[in-house]
């Protein structure tokens, strides 16, 4: 069995994806899967599930949702011990690699370790990591505080991996066709100067120096208007290098 958090929360068995209809059950599944093997207390789970509308008998309500989750897991996998009761609460017994979010983090770390010494190998690993995503992380449990915080961290990590993948491609000379995707990423994340830098390099290597210069000015204008900031030293140095047509950019 695999648990998918990089998109909507689902179970996957033998290549078949199974949705979780109940929002409370989805939330319990997500909370336990975020930390497999680590117990979550009754109080922690209750706070996440009913922080907005406290219920009269929290223990019974939580046990009912745990029972529904166990039934769902059994119907999908035939296993009964995936969600275990412990003295301090509940835990999920699946290994970390059974959860796509943890596989993604492991691949991202491996790719980052390869980036400086073998960028082609890093490209393969980063692409494997990004293929795990089906949409924004924990898409359908956003009302849970822990899930919302985890989603923000995962989505941020995804963007970092996208940046690292682009860096690796530029290192090996694969700049053709990058500018299209980079323009969209820059538009969605205008505060990420690293993306603007990569877009400028990609455009410059495609012989579009004027467009590369325009990216600098538009980024500078956005930073000034929205954040009251000037571009960082890296972006400024790159701008000067492009104006001078520095051969190092090739």
Tab-separated table of C-alpha atoms in Angstrom, residues 24-112:
chain	number	residue	atom	x	y	z
A	24	UNK	CA	-12.246	13.734	8.880
A	25	UNK	CA	-10.904	10.333	7.819
A	26	UNK	CA	-8.721	11.994	5.162
A	27	UNK	CA	-7.340	14.313	7.802
A	28	UNK	CA	-6.538	11.478	10.220
A	29	UNK	CA	-4.861	9.537	7.420
A	30	UNK	CA	-2.794	12.563	6.400
A	31	UNK	CA	-1.744	13.394	9.961
A	32	UNK	CA	-0.583	9.845	10.682
A	33	UNK	CA	1.116	9.470	7.286
A	34	UNK	CA	3.103	12.670	7.732
A	35	UNK	CA	4.934	10.980	10.616
A	36	UNK	CA	4.758	7.196	10.050
A	37	UNK	CA	5.842	5.207	13.081
A	38	UNK	CA	5.459	8.229	15.357
A	39	UNK	CA	2.495	8.214	17.774
A	40	UNK	CA	0.087	11.135	17.688
A	41	UNK	CA	-1.745	11.758	20.936
A	42	UNK	CA	-5.502	11.877	21.272
A	43	UNK	CA	-5.286	15.564	22.199
A	44	UNK	CA	-3.215	16.399	19.116
A	45	UNK	CA	-5.576	14.617	16.760
A	46	UNK	CA	-8.614	16.150	18.452
A	47	UNK	CA	-7.177	19.654	18.214
A	48	UNK	CA	-6.571	19.204	14.500
A	49	UNK	CA	-9.969	17.693	13.761
A	50	UNK	CA	-12.246	19.844	15.921
A	51	UNK	CA	-10.342	23.018	16.747
A	52	UNK	CA	-13.094	25.132	15.178
A	53	UNK	CA	-16.081	23.177	16.539
A	54	UNK	CA	-15.292	21.206	19.736
A	55	UNK	CA	-17.430	18.088	20.187
A	56	UNK	CA	-18.880	16.848	23.461
A	57	UNK	CA	-17.222	13.407	23.466
A	58	UNK	CA	-13.940	13.779	21.648
A	59	UNK	CA	-12.634	10.308	22.463
A	60	UNK	CA	-15.667	8.547	21.004
A	61	UNK	CA	-15.698	10.786	17.937
A	62	UNK	CA	-11.997	10.152	17.314
A	63	UNK	CA	-12.363	6.398	17.818
A	64	UNK	CA	-15.204	6.382	15.301
A	65	UNK	CA	-13.015	8.059	12.661
A	66	UNK	CA	-10.103	5.737	13.416
A	67	UNK	CA	-12.451	2.786	12.968
A	68	UNK	CA	-13.576	4.151	9.600
A	69	UNK	CA	-9.963	4.614	8.532
A	70	UNK	CA	-9.094	1.063	9.574
A	71	UNK	CA	-12.055	-0.276	7.647
A	72	UNK	CA	-11.017	1.654	4.554
A	73	UNK	CA	-7.420	0.403	4.781
A	74	UNK	CA	-8.604	-3.169	5.280
A	75	UNK	CA	-10.945	-2.956	2.296
A	76	UNK	CA	-8.070	-1.688	0.133
A	77	UNK	CA	-5.224	-3.873	1.416
A	78	UNK	CA	-6.671	-6.653	3.552
A	79	UNK	CA	-4.335	-5.578	6.373
A	80	UNK	CA	-5.583	-4.865	9.895
A	81	UNK	CA	-2.503	-3.497	11.693
A	82	UNK	CA	-1.711	-0.453	9.576
A	83	UNK	CA	-3.229	1.931	12.137
A	84	UNK	CA	-2.210	0.851	15.617
A	85	UNK	CA	-3.454	1.969	19.006
A	86	UNK	CA	-0.685	2.796	21.492
A	87	UNK	CA	-0.811	4.099	25.036
A	88	UNK	CA	-0.253	7.684	23.910
A	89	UNK	CA	-2.616	7.646	20.932
A	90	UNK	CA	-2.360	6.196	17.417
A	91	UNK	CA	0.387	5.577	14.896
A	92	UNK	CA	0.729	4.343	11.332
A	93	UNK	CA	2.969	1.315	10.873
A	94	UNK	CA	3.858	1.811	7.208
A	95	UNK	CA	7.508	2.563	6.334
A	96	UNK	CA	8.346	6.120	5.340
A	97	UNK	CA	8.944	5.089	1.713
A	98	UNK	CA	5.287	4.051	1.460
A	99	UNK	CA	4.328	7.742	1.671
A	100	UNK	CA	4.955	9.772	-1.491
A	101	UNK	CA	5.879	12.911	0.462
A	102	UNK	CA	8.718	11.079	2.186
A	103	UNK	CA	9.888	9.504	-1.076
A	104	UNK	CA	9.925	12.950	-2.631
A	105	UNK	CA	12.031	14.383	0.201
A	106	UNK	CA	14.512	11.503	-0.034
A	107	UNK	CA	14.848	11.918	-3.811
A	108	UNK	CA	15.207	15.678	-3.467
A	109	UNK	CA	18.018	15.236	-0.967
A	110	UNK	CA	19.754	12.713	-3.206
A	111	UNK	CA	19.457	14.990	-6.227
A	112	UNK	CA	20.846	17.942	-4.288
